[in-house]
Amino acid sequence: MLSWGVTVAVRGQGRQLMNGNGILDRQNGRSVPPLMASASPVFPHVPFDPADPPTELSAFDALGLTCPNYTSMAGRVLFSWLFGGDHIRRIKSWCSDSPASAAFQRVCELLSAPPSDAAQWGAGATVFDVKRPDGKGHDRLVVLGSEAMGEGHMAVIVLRESRVRIYATESAPRDKMYATVMRILGDELGTMVWHHDRNWLSSLEVSPNTSRCTIM
């Protein structure tokens, strides 16, 4: 499992991310995420796997977020630790309030693309999803390891309805990251994110007033 054996630093002390069935969330401490006994209605197209079942994040988030499997939950928690430290830097952020724009619609397409679509994400990519119970909030982490970014490097593309963030370990000029972003996001959205990024307040919550795309 992704999180087994991982140690994180808490107030200068190393603590195991996993301890039995409990996982250490960066903001809310250690808790045991509820596992679902059947396929989640929030992810109707994801087959139920009893060895990797849909997992709720109610213990970590008042919105009651749901992941399609335990692996996505562990990935989300693990990368919240990485994003909060010095392991990987946010290098680009972009958002749009124009649902009719091609870039906005491209984000919708990427959120609805199957996580296993190798043609879309490329070799060395792993996709982690999380949604609100009403299906109106969807975060997707596209994690790119050394196979995609080169030995010793990694990158994460965070997709949310109308928003994109990019984290990377590669130093400037980040040619490898640029090529990967353009391949995955497409020319129009990739250009907007890379050349017209703007800062926005980072949050894992989705505002009720946020423009949304419809995920089928």
C-alpha positions as a LaTeX table, in Angstrom:
\begin{tabular}{lrrr}
\hline
Residue & $x$ (\AA) & $y$ (\AA) & $z$ (\AA) \\
\hline
Met1 & 0.00 & 0.00 & 0.00 \\
Leu2 & 1.20 & 3.52 & $-0.87$ \\
Ser3 & 1.36 & 4.81 & 2.70 \\
Trp4 & 2.89 & 1.82 & 4.51 \\
Gly5 & 6.32 & 2.55 & 5.95 \\
Val6 & 6.10 & 6.32 & 5.29 \\
Thr7 & 7.25 & 8.60 & 8.11 \\
Val8 & 6.29 & 12.29 & 8.35 \\
Ala9 & 7.74 & 15.06 & 10.51 \\
Val10 & 5.45 & 16.46 & 13.21 \\
Arg11 & 7.00 & 19.26 & 15.31 \\
Gly12 & 10.42 & 17.97 & 14.42 \\
Gln13 & 9.61 & 14.37 & 15.36 \\
Gly14 & 9.20 & 11.52 & 12.91 \\
Arg15 & 5.81 & 9.77 & 13.07 \\
Gln16 & 4.45 & 6.94 & 10.97 \\
Leu17 & 1.81 & 7.98 & 8.50 \\
Met18 & 0.05 & 4.67 & 9.07 \\
Asn19 & $-0.42$ & 2.97 & 12.42 \\
Gly20 & $-2.65$ & $-0.08$ & 12.18 \\
Asn21 & $-5.82$ & 1.08 & 10.43 \\
Gly22 & $-5.28$ & 4.71 & 11.41 \\
Ile23 & $-3.75$ & 7.35 & 9.14 \\
Leu24 & $-2.23$ & 10.65 & 10.28 \\
Asp25 & $-3.93$ & 13.63 & 8.64 \\
Arg26 & $-1.88$ & 16.83 & 8.57 \\
Gln27 & $-4.63$ & 19.04 & 10.01 \\
Asn28 & $-6.83$ & 16.69 & 12.02 \\
Gly29 & $-4.50$ & 14.14 & 13.57 \\
Arg30 & $-4.83$ & 10.37 & 13.44 \\
Ser31 & $-8.11$ & 8.69 & 12.66 \\
Val32 & $-9.49$ & 5.55 & 11.05 \\
Pro33 & $-11.26$ & 6.42 & 7.77 \\
Pro34 & $-14.57$ & 4.56 & 7.31 \\
Leu35 & $-14.44$ & 1.92 & 4.59 \\
Met36 & $-17.53$ & 1.36 & 2.45 \\
Ala37 & $-18.96$ & $-2.12$ & 2.01 \\
Ser38 & $-20.10$ & $-1.57$ & $-1.57$ \\
Ala39 & $-19.45$ & 0.64 & $-4.58$ \\
Ser40 & $-19.80$ & 4.36 & $-3.92$ \\
Pro41 & $-22.69$ & 6.18 & $-5.65$ \\
Val42 & $-20.34$ & 9.15 & $-5.96$ \\
Phe43 & $-18.09$ & 7.04 & $-8.23$ \\
Pro44 & $-20.64$ & 4.84 & $-10.05$ \\
His45 & $-18.20$ & 3.79 & $-12.78$ \\
Val46 & $-15.54$ & 2.49 & $-10.38$ \\
Pro47 & $-15.93$ & $-1.27$ & $-9.75$ \\
Phe48 & $-16.02$ & $-2.29$ & $-6.10$ \\
Asp49 & $-12.81$ & $-3.92$ & $-4.91$ \\
Pro50 & $-13.02$ & $-5.36$ & $-1.37$ \\
Ala51 & $-9.23$ & $-5.20$ & $-1.13$ \\
Asp52 & $-9.25$ & $-1.47$ & $-1.97$ \\
Pro53 & $-12.76$ & $-0.24$ & $-1.09$ \\
Pro54 & $-14.25$ & 3.24 & $-1.39$ \\
Thr55 & $-13.24$ & 5.28 & 1.65 \\
Glu56 & $-14.90$ & 8.23 & 3.36 \\
Leu57 & $-13.01$ & 11.17 & 4.80 \\
Ser58 & $-15.70$ & 12.23 & 7.27 \\
Ala59 & $-13.19$ & 11.99 & 10.09 \\
Phe60 & $-10.97$ & 14.52 & 8.34 \\
Asp61 & $-13.44$ & 16.83 & 6.63 \\
Ala62 & $-16.86$ & 18.20 & 7.58 \\
Leu63 & $-17.95$ & 17.92 & 3.94 \\
Gly64 & $-17.79$ & 14.13 & 4.18 \\
Leu65 & $-15.52$ & 13.70 & 1.20 \\
Thr66 & $-15.37$ & 10.30 & $-0.50$ \\
Cys67 & $-12.54$ & 8.60 & $-2.38$ \\
Pro68 & $-13.16$ & 5.83 & $-4.94$ \\
Asn69 & $-10.76$ & 3.56 & $-3.05$ \\
Tyr70 & $-8.46$ & 3.43 & $-0.06$ \\
Thr71 & $-5.44$ & 4.11 & $-2.27$ \\
Ser72 & $-6.83$ & 7.51 & $-3.32$ \\
Met73 & $-7.51$ & 8.42 & 0.31 \\
Ala74 & $-3.96$ & 7.50 & 1.35 \\
Gly75 & $-2.54$ & 9.40 & $-1.62$ \\
Arg76 & $-4.53$ & 12.52 & $-0.79$ \\
Val77 & $-3.39$ & 12.48 & 2.85 \\
Leu78 & 0.23 & 11.76 & 1.94 \\
Phe79 & 0.44 & 14.57 & $-0.60$ \\
Ser80 & $-1.13$ & 17.04 & 1.82 \\
Trp81 & 1.99 & 16.44 & 3.93 \\
Leu82 & 4.28 & 16.90 & 0.94 \\
Phe83 & 2.54 & 20.09 & $-0.17$ \\
Gly84 & 2.83 & 21.51 & 3.36 \\
Gly85 & 6.59 & 20.98 & 3.55 \\
Asp86 & 9.66 & 21.67 & 1.44 \\
His87 & 9.57 & 18.43 & $-0.54$ \\
Ile88 & 7.83 & 19.83 & $-3.62$ \\
Arg89 & 7.04 & 23.41 & $-4.63$ \\
Arg90 & 3.94 & 24.88 & $-6.20$ \\
Ile91 & 5.18 & 26.47 & $-9.42$ \\
Lys92 & 1.94 & 27.33 & $-11.24$ \\
Ser93 & $-1.67$ & 28.09 & $-10.32$ \\
Trp94 & $-4.54$ & 29.10 & $-12.59$ \\
Cys95 & $-8.27$ & 29.57 & $-12.24$ \\
Ser96 & $-11.16$ & 30.63 & $-14.46$ \\
Asp97 & $-14.61$ & 32.07 & $-13.87$ \\
Ser98 & $-15.67$ & 31.56 & $-17.50$ \\
Pro99 & $-17.46$ & 28.19 & $-17.83$ \\
Ala100 & $-17.89$ & 28.70 & $-21.59$ \\
Ser101 & $-14.15$ & 29.03 & $-22.22$ \\
Ala102 & $-12.25$ & 26.22 & $-23.90$ \\
Ala103 & $-9.73$ & 26.08 & $-21.05$ \\
Phe104 & $-12.50$ & 25.67 & $-18.43$ \\
Gln105 & $-14.12$ & 22.92 & $-20.47$ \\
Arg106 & $-10.78$ & 21.18 & $-20.86$ \\
Val107 & $-10.50$ & 20.95 & $-17.06$ \\
Cys108 & $-13.94$ & 19.30 & $-17.06$ \\
Glu109 & $-12.77$ & 16.79 & $-19.66$ \\
Leu110 & $-9.70$ & 15.94 & $-17.60$ \\
Leu111 & $-11.80$ & 15.44 & $-14.47$ \\
Ser112 & $-14.09$ & 13.04 & $-16.30$ \\
Ala113 & $-11.32$ & 11.07 & $-18.06$ \\
Pro114 & $-10.82$ & 7.54 & $-16.64$ \\
Pro115 & $-7.96$ & 7.40 & $-14.12$ \\
Ser116 & $-6.61$ & 4.35 & $-15.95$ \\
Asp117 & $-6.48$ & 6.08 & $-19.35$ \\
Ala118 & $-2.79$ & 5.66 & $-20.16$ \\
Ala119 & $-3.20$ & 7.55 & $-23.45$ \\
Gln120 & $-4.37$ & 10.62 & $-21.52$ \\
Trp121 & $-2.03$ & 10.58 & $-18.53$ \\
Gly122 & 1.02 & 8.83 & $-19.97$ \\
Ala123 & 3.51 & 6.39 & $-18.50$ \\
Gly124 & 4.47 & 6.85 & $-14.88$ \\
Ala125 & 1.26 & 8.67 & $-13.88$ \\
Thr126 & $-1.03$ & 7.77 & $-10.96$ \\
Val127 & $-4.43$ & 9.43 & $-10.47$ \\
Phe128 & $-6.10$ & 10.02 & $-7.08$ \\
Asp129 & $-9.69$ & 11.29 & $-6.82$ \\
Val130 & $-11.93$ & 12.74 & $-4.10$ \\
Lys131 & $-15.50$ & 14.08 & $-4.31$ \\
Arg132 & $-18.16$ & 15.59 & $-2.11$ \\
Pro133 & $-21.20$ & 13.35 & $-1.47$ \\
Asp134 & $-23.37$ & 15.49 & $-3.75$ \\
Gly135 & $-20.83$ & 15.04 & $-6.56$ \\
Lys136 & $-20.45$ & 18.83 & $-6.98$ \\
Gly137 & $-16.90$ & 19.01 & $-5.74$ \\
His138 & $-14.17$ & 16.98 & $-7.42$ \\
Asp139 & $-10.43$ & 17.13 & $-6.79$ \\
Arg140 & $-8.03$ & 15.05 & $-8.86$ \\
Leu141 & $-4.31$ & 14.62 & $-8.25$ \\
Val142 & $-2.25$ & 13.45 & $-11.22$ \\
Val143 & 1.05 & 12.27 & $-9.76$ \\
Leu144 & 3.98 & 11.95 & $-12.16$ \\
Gly145 & 6.93 & 9.93 & $-10.95$ \\
Ser146 & 10.49 & 9.49 & $-12.19$ \\
Glu147 & 9.35 & 7.53 & $-15.25$ \\
Ala148 & 7.66 & 10.69 & $-16.51$ \\
Met149 & 9.84 & 13.39 & $-14.93$ \\
Gly150 & 13.29 & 11.82 & $-14.86$ \\
Glu151 & 15.25 & 10.05 & $-12.14$ \\
Gly152 & 14.85 & 11.66 & $-8.72$ \\
His153 & 12.03 & 14.02 & $-9.76$ \\
Met154 & 8.29 & 14.10 & $-9.44$ \\
Ala155 & 5.41 & 16.45 & $-10.22$ \\
Val156 & 1.74 & 16.72 & $-9.30$ \\
Ile157 & $-1.02$ & 18.33 & $-11.35$ \\
Val158 & $-3.98$ & 19.19 & $-9.12$ \\
Leu159 & $-7.24$ & 19.54 & $-11.04$ \\
Arg160 & $-10.38$ & 21.03 & $-9.60$ \\
Glu161 & $-13.44$ & 22.43 & $-11.34$ \\
Ser162 & $-12.19$ & 25.69 & $-12.92$ \\
Arg163 & $-8.73$ & 25.44 & $-11.29$ \\
Val164 & $-5.31$ & 23.92 & $-11.89$ \\
Arg165 & $-2.23$ & 23.82 & $-9.67$ \\
Ile166 & 1.17 & 22.37 & $-10.53$ \\
Tyr167 & 3.80 & 21.20 & $-8.06$ \\
Ala168 & 7.25 & 20.05 & $-9.14$ \\
Thr169 & 10.71 & 19.18 & $-7.85$ \\
Glu170 & 12.42 & 20.06 & $-11.14$ \\
Ser171 & 14.45 & 23.27 & $-11.09$ \\
Ala172 & 14.09 & 26.08 & $-13.64$ \\
Pro173 & 13.77 & 26.20 & $-16.60$ \\
Arg174 & 11.66 & 23.03 & $-16.05$ \\
Asp175 & 11.68 & 21.91 & $-19.67$ \\
Lys176 & 10.54 & 18.40 & $-18.76$ \\
Met177 & 7.66 & 19.74 & $-16.68$ \\
Tyr178 & 6.59 & 22.10 & $-19.45$ \\
Ala179 & 6.47 & 19.32 & $-22.05$ \\
Thr180 & 4.50 & 17.09 & $-19.67$ \\
Val181 & 1.99 & 19.84 & $-18.82$ \\
Met182 & 1.36 & 20.60 & $-22.47$ \\
Arg183 & 0.89 & 16.91 & $-23.30$ \\
Ile184 & $-1.57$ & 16.24 & $-20.48$ \\
Leu185 & $-3.49$ & 19.53 & $-20.37$ \\
Gly186 & $-3.49$ & 20.21 & $-24.11$ \\
Asp187 & $-2.20$ & 23.27 & $-25.94$ \\
Glu188 & $-4.85$ & 25.81 & $-24.90$ \\
Leu189 & $-5.21$ & 24.94 & $-21.22$ \\
Gly190 & $-1.50$ & 24.18 & $-20.93$ \\
Thr191 & $-0.60$ & 27.59 & $-22.33$ \\
Met192 & $-3.03$ & 29.34 & $-19.98$ \\
Val193 & $-1.67$ & 27.53 & $-16.93$ \\
Trp194 & 1.98 & 27.91 & $-17.83$ \\
His195 & 2.05 & 31.47 & $-19.17$ \\
His196 & $-0.98$ & 33.14 & $-17.60$ \\
Asp197 & $-1.03$ & 31.64 & $-14.12$ \\
Arg198 & $-2.22$ & 33.72 & $-11.19$ \\
Asn199 & $-2.21$ & 33.08 & $-7.48$ \\
Trp200 & $-5.39$ & 32.09 & $-5.70$ \\
Leu201 & $-6.16$ & 31.04 & $-2.14$ \\
Ser202 & $-5.50$ & 27.34 & $-1.75$ \\
Ser203 & $-8.23$ & 25.30 & $-0.09$ \\
Leu204 & $-9.44$ & 21.73 & $-0.27$ \\
Glu205 & $-13.02$ & 22.94 & 0.14 \\
Val206 & $-15.23$ & 23.93 & $-2.78$ \\
Ser207 & $-17.19$ & 27.13 & $-2.33$ \\
Pro208 & $-20.94$ & 26.88 & $-3.02$ \\
Asn209 & $-20.54$ & 29.86 & $-5.37$ \\
Thr210 & $-17.80$ & 28.27 & $-7.47$ \\
Ser211 & $-18.63$ & 27.74 & $-11.15$ \\
Arg212 & $-18.82$ & 24.01 & $-11.77$ \\
Cys213 & $-18.67$ & 21.62 & $-14.66$ \\
Thr214 & $-20.93$ & 18.64 & $-14.89$ \\
Ile215 & $-19.21$ & 15.30 & $-14.45$ \\
Met216 & $-21.10$ & 12.39 & $-15.99$ \\
\hline
\end{tabular}
